[in-house]
Each structure stands twice: as structure tokens, then as C-alpha cells.
PDB file of C-alpha atoms in Angstrom:
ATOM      1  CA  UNK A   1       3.583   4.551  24.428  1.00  0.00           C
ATOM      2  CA  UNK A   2       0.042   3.841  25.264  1.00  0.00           C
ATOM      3  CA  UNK A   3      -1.247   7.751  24.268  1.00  0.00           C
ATOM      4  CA  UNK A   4       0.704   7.228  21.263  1.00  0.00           C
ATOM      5  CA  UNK A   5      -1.005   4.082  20.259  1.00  0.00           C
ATOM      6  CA  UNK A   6      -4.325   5.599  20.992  1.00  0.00           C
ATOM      7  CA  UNK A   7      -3.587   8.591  18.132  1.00  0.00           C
ATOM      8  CA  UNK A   8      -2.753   5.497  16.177  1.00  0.00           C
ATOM      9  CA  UNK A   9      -6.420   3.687  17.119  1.00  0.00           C
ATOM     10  CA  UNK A  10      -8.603   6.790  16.570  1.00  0.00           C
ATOM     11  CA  UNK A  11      -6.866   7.213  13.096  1.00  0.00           C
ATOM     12  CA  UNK A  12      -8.302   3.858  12.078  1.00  0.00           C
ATOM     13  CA  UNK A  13     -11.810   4.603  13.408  1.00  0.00           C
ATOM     14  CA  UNK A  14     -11.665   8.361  11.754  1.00  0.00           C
ATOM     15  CA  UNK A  15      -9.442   8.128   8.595  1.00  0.00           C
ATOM     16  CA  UNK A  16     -13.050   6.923   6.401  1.00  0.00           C
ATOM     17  CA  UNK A  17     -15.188  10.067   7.297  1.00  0.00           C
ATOM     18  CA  UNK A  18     -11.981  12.462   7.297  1.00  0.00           C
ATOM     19  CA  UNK A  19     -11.770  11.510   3.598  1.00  0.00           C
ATOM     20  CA  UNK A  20     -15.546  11.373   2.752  1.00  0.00           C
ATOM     21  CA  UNK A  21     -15.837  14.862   3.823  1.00  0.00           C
ATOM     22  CA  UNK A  22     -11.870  16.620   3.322  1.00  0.00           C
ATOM     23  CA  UNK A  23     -11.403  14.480   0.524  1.00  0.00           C
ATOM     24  CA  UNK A  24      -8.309  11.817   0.145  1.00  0.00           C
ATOM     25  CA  UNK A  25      -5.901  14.383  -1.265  1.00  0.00           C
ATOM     26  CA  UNK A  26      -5.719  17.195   1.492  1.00  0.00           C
ATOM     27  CA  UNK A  27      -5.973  14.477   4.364  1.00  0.00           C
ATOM     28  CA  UNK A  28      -2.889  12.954   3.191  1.00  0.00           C
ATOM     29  CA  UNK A  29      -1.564  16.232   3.326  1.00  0.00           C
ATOM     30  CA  UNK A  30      -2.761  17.527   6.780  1.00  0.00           C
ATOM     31  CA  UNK A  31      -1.508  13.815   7.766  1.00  0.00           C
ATOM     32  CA  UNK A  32       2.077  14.007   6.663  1.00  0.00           C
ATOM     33  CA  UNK A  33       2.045  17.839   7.642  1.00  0.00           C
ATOM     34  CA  UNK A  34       1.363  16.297  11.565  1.00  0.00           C
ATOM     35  CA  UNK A  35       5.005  14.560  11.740  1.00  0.00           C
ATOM     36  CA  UNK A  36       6.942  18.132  11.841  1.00  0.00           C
ATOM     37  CA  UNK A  37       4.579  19.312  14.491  1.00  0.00           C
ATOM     38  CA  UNK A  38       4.568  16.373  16.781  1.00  0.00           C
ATOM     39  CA  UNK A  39       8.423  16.525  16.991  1.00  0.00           C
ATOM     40  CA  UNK A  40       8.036  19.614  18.853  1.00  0.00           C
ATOM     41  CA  UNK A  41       7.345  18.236  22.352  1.00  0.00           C
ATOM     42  CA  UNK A  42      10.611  15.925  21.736  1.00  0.00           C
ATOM     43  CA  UNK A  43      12.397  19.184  21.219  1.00  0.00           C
ATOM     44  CA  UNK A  44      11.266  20.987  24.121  1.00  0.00           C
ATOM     45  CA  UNK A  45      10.614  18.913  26.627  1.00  0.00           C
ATOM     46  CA  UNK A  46      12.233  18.237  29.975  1.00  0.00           C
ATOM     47  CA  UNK A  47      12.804  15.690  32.927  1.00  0.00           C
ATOM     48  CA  UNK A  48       9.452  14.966  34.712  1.00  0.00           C
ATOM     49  CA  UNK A  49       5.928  14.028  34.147  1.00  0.00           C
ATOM     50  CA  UNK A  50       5.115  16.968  32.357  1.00  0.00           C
ATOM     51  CA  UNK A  51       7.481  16.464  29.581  1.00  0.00           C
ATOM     52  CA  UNK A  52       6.692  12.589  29.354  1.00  0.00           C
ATOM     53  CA  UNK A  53       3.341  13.602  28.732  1.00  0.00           C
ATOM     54  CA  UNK A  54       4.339  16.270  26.303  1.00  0.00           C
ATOM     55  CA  UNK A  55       6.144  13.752  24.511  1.00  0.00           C
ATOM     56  CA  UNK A  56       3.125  11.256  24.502  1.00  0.00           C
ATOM     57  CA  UNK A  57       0.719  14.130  22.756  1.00  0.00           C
ATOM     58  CA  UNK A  58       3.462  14.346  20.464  1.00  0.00           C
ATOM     59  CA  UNK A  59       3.859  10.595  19.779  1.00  0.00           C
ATOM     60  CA  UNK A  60       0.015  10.521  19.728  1.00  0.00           C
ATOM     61  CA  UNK A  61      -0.195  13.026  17.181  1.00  0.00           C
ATOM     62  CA  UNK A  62       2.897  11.244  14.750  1.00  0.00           C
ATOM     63  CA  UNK A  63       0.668   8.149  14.741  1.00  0.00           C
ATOM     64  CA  UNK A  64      -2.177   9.986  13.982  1.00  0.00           C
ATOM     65  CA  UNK A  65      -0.651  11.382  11.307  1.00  0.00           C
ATOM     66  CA  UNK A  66       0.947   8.061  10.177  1.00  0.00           C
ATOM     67  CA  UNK A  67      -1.808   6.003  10.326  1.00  0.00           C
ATOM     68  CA  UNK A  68      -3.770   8.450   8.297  1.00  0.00           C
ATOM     69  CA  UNK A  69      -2.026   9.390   5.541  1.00  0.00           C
ATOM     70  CA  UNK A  70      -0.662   4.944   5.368  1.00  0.00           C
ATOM     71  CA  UNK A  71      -4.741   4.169   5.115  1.00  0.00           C
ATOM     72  CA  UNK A  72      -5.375   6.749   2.823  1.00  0.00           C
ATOM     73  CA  UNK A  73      -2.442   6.240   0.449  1.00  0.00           C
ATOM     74  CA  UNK A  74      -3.494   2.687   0.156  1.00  0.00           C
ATOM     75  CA  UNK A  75      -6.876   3.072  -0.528  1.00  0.00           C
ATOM     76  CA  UNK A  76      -5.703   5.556  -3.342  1.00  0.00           C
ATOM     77  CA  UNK A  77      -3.323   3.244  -4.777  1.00  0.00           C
ATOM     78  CA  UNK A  78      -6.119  -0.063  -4.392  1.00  0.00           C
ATOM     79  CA  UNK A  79      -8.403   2.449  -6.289  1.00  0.00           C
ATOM     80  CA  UNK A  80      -5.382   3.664  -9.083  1.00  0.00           C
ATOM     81  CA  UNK A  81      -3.733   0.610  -9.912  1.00  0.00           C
ATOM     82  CA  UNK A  82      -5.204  -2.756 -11.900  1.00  0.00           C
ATOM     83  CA  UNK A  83      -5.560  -5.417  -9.803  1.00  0.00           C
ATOM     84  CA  UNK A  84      -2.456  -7.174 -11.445  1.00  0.00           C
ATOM     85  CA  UNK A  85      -0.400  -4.294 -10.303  1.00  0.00           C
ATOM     86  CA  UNK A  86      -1.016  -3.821  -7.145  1.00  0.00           C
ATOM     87  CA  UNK A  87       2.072  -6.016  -6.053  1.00  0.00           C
ATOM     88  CA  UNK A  88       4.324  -4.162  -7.714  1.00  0.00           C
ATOM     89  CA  UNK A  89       2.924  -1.176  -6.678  1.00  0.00           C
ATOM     90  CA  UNK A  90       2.945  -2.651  -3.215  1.00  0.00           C
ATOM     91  CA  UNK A  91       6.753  -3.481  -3.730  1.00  0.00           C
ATOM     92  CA  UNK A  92       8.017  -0.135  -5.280  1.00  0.00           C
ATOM     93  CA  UNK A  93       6.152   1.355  -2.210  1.00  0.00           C
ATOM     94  CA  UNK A  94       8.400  -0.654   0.425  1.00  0.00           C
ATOM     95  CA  UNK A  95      11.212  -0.224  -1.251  1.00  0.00           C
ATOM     96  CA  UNK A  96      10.858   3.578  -1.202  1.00  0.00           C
ATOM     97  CA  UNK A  97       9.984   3.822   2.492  1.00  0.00           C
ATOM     98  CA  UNK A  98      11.818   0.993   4.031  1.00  0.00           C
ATOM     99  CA  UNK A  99      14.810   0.591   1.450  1.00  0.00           C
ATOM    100  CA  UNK A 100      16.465   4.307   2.576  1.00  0.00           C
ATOM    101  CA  UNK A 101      16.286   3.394   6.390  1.00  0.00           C
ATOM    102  CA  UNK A 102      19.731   1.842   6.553  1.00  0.00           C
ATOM    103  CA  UNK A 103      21.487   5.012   4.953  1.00  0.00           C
ATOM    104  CA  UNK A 104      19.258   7.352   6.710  1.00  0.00           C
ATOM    105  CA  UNK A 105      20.059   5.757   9.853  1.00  0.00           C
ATOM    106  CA  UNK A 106      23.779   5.696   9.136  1.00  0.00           C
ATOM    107  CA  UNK A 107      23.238   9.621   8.175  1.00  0.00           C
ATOM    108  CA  UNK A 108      21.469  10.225  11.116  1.00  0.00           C
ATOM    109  CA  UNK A 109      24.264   8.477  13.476  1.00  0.00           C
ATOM    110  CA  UNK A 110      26.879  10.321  11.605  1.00  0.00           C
ATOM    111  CA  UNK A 111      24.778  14.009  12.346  1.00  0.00           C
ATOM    112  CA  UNK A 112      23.935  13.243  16.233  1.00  0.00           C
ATOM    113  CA  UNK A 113      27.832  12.356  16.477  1.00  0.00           C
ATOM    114  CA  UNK A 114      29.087  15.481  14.952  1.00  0.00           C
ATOM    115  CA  UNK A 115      26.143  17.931  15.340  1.00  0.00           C
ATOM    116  CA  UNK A 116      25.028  16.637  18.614  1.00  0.00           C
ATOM    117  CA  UNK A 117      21.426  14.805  19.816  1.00  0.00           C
ATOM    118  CA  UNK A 118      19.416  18.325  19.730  1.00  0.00           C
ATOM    119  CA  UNK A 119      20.524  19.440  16.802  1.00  0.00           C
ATOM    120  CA  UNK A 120      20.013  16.881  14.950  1.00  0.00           C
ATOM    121  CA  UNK A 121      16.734  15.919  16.060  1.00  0.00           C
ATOM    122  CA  UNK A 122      16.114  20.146  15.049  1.00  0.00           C
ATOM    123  CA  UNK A 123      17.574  19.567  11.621  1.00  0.00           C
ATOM    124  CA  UNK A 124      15.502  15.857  11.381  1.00  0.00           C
ATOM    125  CA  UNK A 125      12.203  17.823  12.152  1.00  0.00           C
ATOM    126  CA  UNK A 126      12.747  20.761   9.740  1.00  0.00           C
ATOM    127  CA  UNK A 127      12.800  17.689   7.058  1.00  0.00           C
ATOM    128  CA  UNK A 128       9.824  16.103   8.033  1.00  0.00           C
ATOM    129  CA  UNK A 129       8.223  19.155   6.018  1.00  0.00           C
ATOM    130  CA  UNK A 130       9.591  18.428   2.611  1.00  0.00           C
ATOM    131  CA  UNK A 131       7.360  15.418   2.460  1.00  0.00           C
ATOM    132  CA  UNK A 132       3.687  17.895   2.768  1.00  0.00           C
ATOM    133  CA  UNK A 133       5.137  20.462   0.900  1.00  0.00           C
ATOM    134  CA  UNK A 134       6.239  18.363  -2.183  1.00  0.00           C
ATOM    135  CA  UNK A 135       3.176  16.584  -2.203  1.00  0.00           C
ATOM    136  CA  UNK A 136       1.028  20.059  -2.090  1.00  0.00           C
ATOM    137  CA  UNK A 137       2.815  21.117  -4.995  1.00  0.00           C
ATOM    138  CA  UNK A 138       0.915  17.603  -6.773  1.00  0.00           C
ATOM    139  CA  UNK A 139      -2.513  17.379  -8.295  1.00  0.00           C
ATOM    140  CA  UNK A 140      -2.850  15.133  -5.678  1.00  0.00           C
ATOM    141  CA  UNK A 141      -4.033  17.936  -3.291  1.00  0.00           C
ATOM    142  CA  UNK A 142      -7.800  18.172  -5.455  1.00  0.00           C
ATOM    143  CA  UNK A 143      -8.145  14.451  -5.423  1.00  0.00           C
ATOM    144  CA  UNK A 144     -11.366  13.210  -4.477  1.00  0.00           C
ATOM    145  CA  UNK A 145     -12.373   9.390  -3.798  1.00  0.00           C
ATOM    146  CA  UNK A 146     -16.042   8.692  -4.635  1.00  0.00           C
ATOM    147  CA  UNK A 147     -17.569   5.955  -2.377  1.00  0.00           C
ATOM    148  CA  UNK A 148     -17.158   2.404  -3.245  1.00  0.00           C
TER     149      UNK A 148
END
């Protein structure tokens, strides 16, 4: 959990520059495209230190990835929105990420029961890169943020 935390950590020190020089656009991408990737160790790893530390590079890279693309969004939106909008924004936001968890979970209990553990956490993975690929298909992939 700790080497997870720490991908989480450098994010926040690194996100600024990443987007001064990649631009806010294609680090949102490369962000989001992280979460299929760090599943990997999860799939593949076994008893014993080596796979708890292959599991921690992979956790580490998911918050990363997470922590990137959350600062960056949000500094987009701040920047997009009039100020009087930004709780709404701020709401329809939540209620897109947060509001689905109950059914996904429910979806996801349903697939490991029937499917079994692996599997599912295969199938779960191969999803995580509809979220980069849709959003590469955006104009959001040329935006640029000027400096405040």
C-alpha cells in the first residue's frame, strides 16, 4: 500500500510540468491509458514477495495514473466552466464516477460468481481501455492549457 501511495505522491509533485510540457490533453490520456497496464501484475502474479511487489508497481502505477489524469481534469474543468458553474459541474462529475459504483459492483459480483475471480478481473482490465480510447477519439487530445 505504501509503493502505491508513493505513485500517488509523485503524481502531485509531477502532474504541473507533465502538462506544461505534454500538454493537458495527451496527459489525461497517457494517465487513464496507465489503469489497463497496472492491472497486469494483479493478473500474473503469484504467492511470495515477488508478486507482492509486482502488485505494489502495479498499484503504484494505477495511482499514478489516477492522480494524474483527477488533477488534470480539474484544472481543465476550473479553466472551462464560469465560476457559477463549477458546482454543477462538480456534481454531474460525481455523479458520473461515483453514481455507477453500486451497479458496477453488483455486475462485478455477479461476473466473479459465474465467470470466476481471474476471469473477471481479465475481462475488468480489457475495459479499463475504453476510457483512453474514447477520449483519444475527442478534441480533447490537442488541448493545450496556457499558464495561469
Amino acid at each position: 500500500m505504501s509503493i502505491g501511495a508513493s505513485g500517488g505522491f509523485l503524481a502531485s509533485l509531477t502532474t504541473p510540468r507533465l502538462t506544461s510540457r505534454y500538454g493537458a490533453g495527451p496527459v489525461m490520456i497517457t494517465a487513464l491509458a496507465l489503469a489497463p497496464a497496472s492491472q497486469l501484475p494483479l493478473l500474473l502474479a503469484s504467492p511470495g514477495l515477488a508478486g507482492q511487489l509486482g502488485i505494489g508497481c502495479g498499484l503504484f502505477a494505477q495511482l499514478f495514473g489516477a492522480v494524474t489524469h483527477g488533477l488534470t481534469q480539474r484544472t481543465v474543468r476550473q479553466r472551462a466552466c464560469a465560476p457559477d458553474m463549477q458546482g454543477r459541474m462538480q456534481a454531474t462529475g460525481q455523479w458520473t464516477a461515483f453514481g455507477l459504483r453500486p451497479f458496477a459492483a453488483l455486475l462485478a459480483g455477479y461476473a466473479g460468481t459465474t465467470l470466476g475471480l481471474r476471469t473477471t478481473l481479465s475481462l475488468g482490465a480489457c475495459l479499463l481501455v475504453l476510457p483512453p480510447m474514447r477520449l483519444a477519439l475527442t478534441s480533447i487530445r490537442t488541448l493545450r492549457l496556457a499558464a495561469p
